[in-house]
Amino acid sequence: MQLLKKLEKSSLVRDKCDRKNLCYHHFMQTPQTEQTPETLMPSLYEADFYAWTQEQAKLLKFQQWNQLDLPNLIEEIESLGKQQRAELRNRLSILIGHLLKWEYQVSKRSRSWLNTIRIQRIDVLELLKENPSLKPYLEETLQIAYTKGMALAAGETNLPLKTFPESCPYSLEEILSDRFYPGEVMSDELME
């Protein structure tokens, strides 16, 4: 009788776990690996992304082309390219936002703003060096990055959005130049 109660109780726990899909026992189960690679890959992609990546790498390494999960592999590779574009756009937005803060809140300029400008420039240039095919995307993303940078500057300075020009007032060359700080003549002091 107690065994029956235990079975019913474990069945109730399992049902609750299945409904919520957030049960400790559910996450701690080891994925079934006795399946064939053809049936393992799609379920493994959904169940354990890291294990799927390791399996795909192994299949590529040993040139087992017919066992690759091509639809998901293609999707992930395309996603990596999109991530690089998003990183470039985000870094450019932060850089532009700090350039706007630098120009429009002269009295509040700080070493922190200066360092953020410097680091974002280095990071953007490094990203472009590692991914030269992103260079044409710079011009395309400039207005989007400016809009985000303007929102950042307005939010951090409490200045109204209408304070800033509608279009980016800086060229890409200026934005990325370590000698350009809007509203200021470059001095050796600033560069130290």
Coordinates of C-alpha atoms in Angstrom, one line a residue:
M1 CA 0.0 0.0 0.0
Q2 CA 2.8 2.4 0.9
L3 CA 4.6 1.6 -2.4
L4 CA 1.4 2.5 -4.3
K5 CA 1.1 5.8 -2.4
K6 CA 4.8 6.6 -3.2
L7 CA 4.2 5.8 -6.9
E8 CA 1.1 8.0 -6.9
K9 CA 3.0 10.8 -5.1
S10 CA 6.0 10.6 -7.5
S11 CA 3.5 10.6 -10.4
L12 CA 1.9 13.8 -9.0
V13 CA 5.4 15.4 -8.6
R14 CA 6.3 14.3 -12.2
D15 CA 3.0 15.8 -13.5
K16 CA 3.6 19.1 -11.7
C17 CA 7.2 19.2 -13.1
D18 CA 5.9 18.4 -16.6
R19 CA 3.4 21.3 -16.4
K20 CA 5.9 23.8 -15.1
N21 CA 9.0 22.5 -17.0
L22 CA 11.0 24.1 -14.2
C23 CA 11.6 21.1 -11.9
Y24 CA 15.0 20.3 -10.5
H25 CA 14.5 16.6 -11.4
H26 CA 13.7 17.6 -15.0
F27 CA 16.9 19.6 -15.4
M28 CA 19.1 17.1 -13.7
Q29 CA 18.2 14.2 -16.0
T30 CA 20.9 13.2 -18.4
P31 CA 19.9 13.4 -22.0
Q32 CA 19.4 10.0 -23.7
T33 CA 22.5 9.3 -25.9
E34 CA 21.5 5.9 -27.2
Q35 CA 19.7 7.5 -30.1
T36 CA 21.1 7.6 -33.5
P37 CA 22.8 10.9 -34.5
E38 CA 20.0 11.7 -36.9
T39 CA 17.4 11.6 -34.1
L40 CA 19.7 12.9 -31.4
M41 CA 20.7 16.2 -33.0
P42 CA 17.3 18.0 -33.2
S43 CA 16.3 17.0 -29.7
L44 CA 19.7 17.8 -28.4
Y45 CA 19.6 21.2 -30.0
E46 CA 16.4 22.0 -28.1
A47 CA 17.3 20.2 -24.8
D48 CA 21.0 21.1 -24.4
F49 CA 22.5 23.7 -26.7
Y50 CA 26.0 23.4 -25.3
A51 CA 26.0 19.6 -25.9
W52 CA 24.7 20.2 -29.4
T53 CA 27.5 22.6 -30.2
Q54 CA 30.1 20.1 -29.0
E55 CA 28.5 17.3 -31.0
Q56 CA 28.4 19.5 -34.1
A57 CA 32.1 20.5 -33.7
K58 CA 33.0 16.8 -33.4
L59 CA 31.1 15.9 -36.5
L60 CA 32.7 18.7 -38.4
K61 CA 36.2 17.8 -37.1
F62 CA 35.8 14.2 -38.3
Q63 CA 34.1 15.3 -41.5
Q64 CA 30.9 13.4 -40.8
W65 CA 28.9 15.7 -43.1
N66 CA 25.8 13.6 -43.4
Q67 CA 25.2 13.6 -39.6
L68 CA 25.3 17.4 -39.2
D69 CA 22.2 19.2 -38.1
L70 CA 22.4 21.6 -41.1
P71 CA 19.2 23.7 -40.6
N72 CA 20.2 24.6 -37.0
L73 CA 23.8 24.9 -37.8
I74 CA 23.0 27.4 -40.6
E75 CA 20.7 29.4 -38.3
E76 CA 23.4 29.6 -35.6
I77 CA 26.1 30.7 -38.0
E78 CA 23.8 33.4 -39.4
S79 CA 23.0 34.5 -35.8
L80 CA 26.8 34.9 -35.0
G81 CA 27.0 37.4 -37.9
K82 CA 24.0 39.3 -36.6
Q83 CA 25.6 39.4 -33.1
Q84 CA 28.7 41.1 -34.5
R85 CA 26.6 43.7 -36.2
A86 CA 24.6 44.3 -33.0
E87 CA 27.8 44.7 -31.0
L88 CA 29.2 47.3 -33.5
R89 CA 25.9 49.2 -33.3
N90 CA 25.8 49.1 -29.5
R91 CA 29.4 50.2 -29.1
L92 CA 28.8 53.0 -31.6
S93 CA 25.7 54.1 -29.7
I94 CA 27.5 54.3 -26.4
L95 CA 30.4 56.2 -28.0
I96 CA 28.1 58.7 -29.6
G97 CA 26.1 59.1 -26.4
H98 CA 29.2 60.0 -24.5
L99 CA 30.4 62.4 -27.2
L100 CA 27.0 64.2 -27.0
K101 CA 27.3 64.3 -23.2
W102 CA 30.8 65.7 -23.6
E103 CA 29.6 68.4 -25.9
Y104 CA 26.3 69.4 -24.2
Q105 CA 27.3 69.2 -20.5
V106 CA 30.7 70.8 -20.4
S107 CA 30.5 71.5 -16.7
K108 CA 30.0 67.8 -15.9
R109 CA 32.8 66.4 -18.0
S110 CA 34.6 63.7 -16.1
R111 CA 37.4 61.3 -16.4
S112 CA 34.8 58.5 -16.5
W113 CA 33.3 60.0 -19.7
L114 CA 36.7 60.4 -21.2
N115 CA 37.6 56.8 -20.5
T116 CA 34.3 55.5 -21.9
I117 CA 34.9 57.4 -25.1
R118 CA 38.4 56.1 -25.4
I119 CA 37.5 52.5 -24.6
Q120 CA 34.5 52.5 -27.0
R121 CA 36.7 53.8 -29.8
I122 CA 39.3 51.1 -29.2
D123 CA 36.6 48.4 -29.1
V124 CA 34.9 49.6 -32.3
L125 CA 38.2 49.8 -34.1
E126 CA 39.2 46.4 -32.8
L127 CA 35.8 44.9 -33.9
L128 CA 36.3 46.4 -37.3
K129 CA 39.8 45.0 -37.5
E130 CA 38.6 41.5 -36.6
N131 CA 35.6 41.8 -39.0
P132 CA 36.6 44.1 -41.9
S133 CA 33.4 43.2 -43.8
L134 CA 31.5 45.2 -41.1
K135 CA 33.0 48.5 -42.4
P136 CA 30.3 49.2 -44.9
Y137 CA 27.7 48.6 -42.2
L138 CA 29.0 51.6 -40.2
E139 CA 27.4 54.1 -42.6
E140 CA 24.2 52.1 -42.6
T141 CA 23.9 51.9 -38.8
L142 CA 25.1 55.5 -38.0
Q143 CA 21.6 57.0 -37.7
I144 CA 20.3 54.1 -35.6
A145 CA 23.4 54.3 -33.3
Y146 CA 22.9 58.1 -33.1
T147 CA 19.3 57.8 -32.1
K148 CA 20.3 55.3 -29.3
G149 CA 23.2 57.5 -28.3
M150 CA 20.9 60.6 -28.2
A151 CA 18.5 58.6 -25.9
L152 CA 21.4 57.6 -23.7
A153 CA 22.7 61.2 -23.5
A154 CA 19.3 62.6 -22.8
G155 CA 18.7 60.1 -20.1
E156 CA 22.0 60.6 -18.3
T157 CA 22.1 64.4 -18.6
N158 CA 18.4 65.1 -18.0
L159 CA 18.5 67.3 -21.1
P160 CA 15.4 67.1 -23.4
L161 CA 15.8 65.1 -26.6
K162 CA 15.1 68.2 -28.6
T163 CA 18.4 69.6 -27.3
F164 CA 20.3 67.4 -29.8
P165 CA 20.3 67.6 -33.6
E166 CA 17.9 65.2 -35.4
S167 CA 20.8 63.8 -37.4
C168 CA 24.3 62.9 -36.2
P169 CA 26.4 66.0 -36.2
Y170 CA 29.6 64.0 -36.3
S171 CA 31.3 62.2 -39.2
L172 CA 32.4 58.6 -38.8
E173 CA 36.0 59.9 -39.0
E174 CA 35.4 62.2 -36.1
I175 CA 33.6 59.7 -34.0
L176 CA 36.4 57.2 -34.3
S177 CA 39.3 59.7 -34.1
D178 CA 41.2 59.7 -30.8
R179 CA 41.8 63.4 -31.4
F180 CA 38.1 64.5 -31.6
Y181 CA 36.2 65.7 -28.6
P182 CA 33.3 67.9 -29.6
G183 CA 33.4 71.5 -28.3
E184 CA 37.0 71.3 -27.3
V185 CA 40.3 72.0 -28.8
M186 CA 42.5 68.9 -28.4
S187 CA 45.3 69.4 -25.9
D188 CA 48.1 67.1 -24.7
E189 CA 46.6 67.4 -21.2
L190 CA 43.4 65.6 -22.4
M191 CA 45.4 62.8 -23.9
E192 CA 47.3 62.0 -20.8

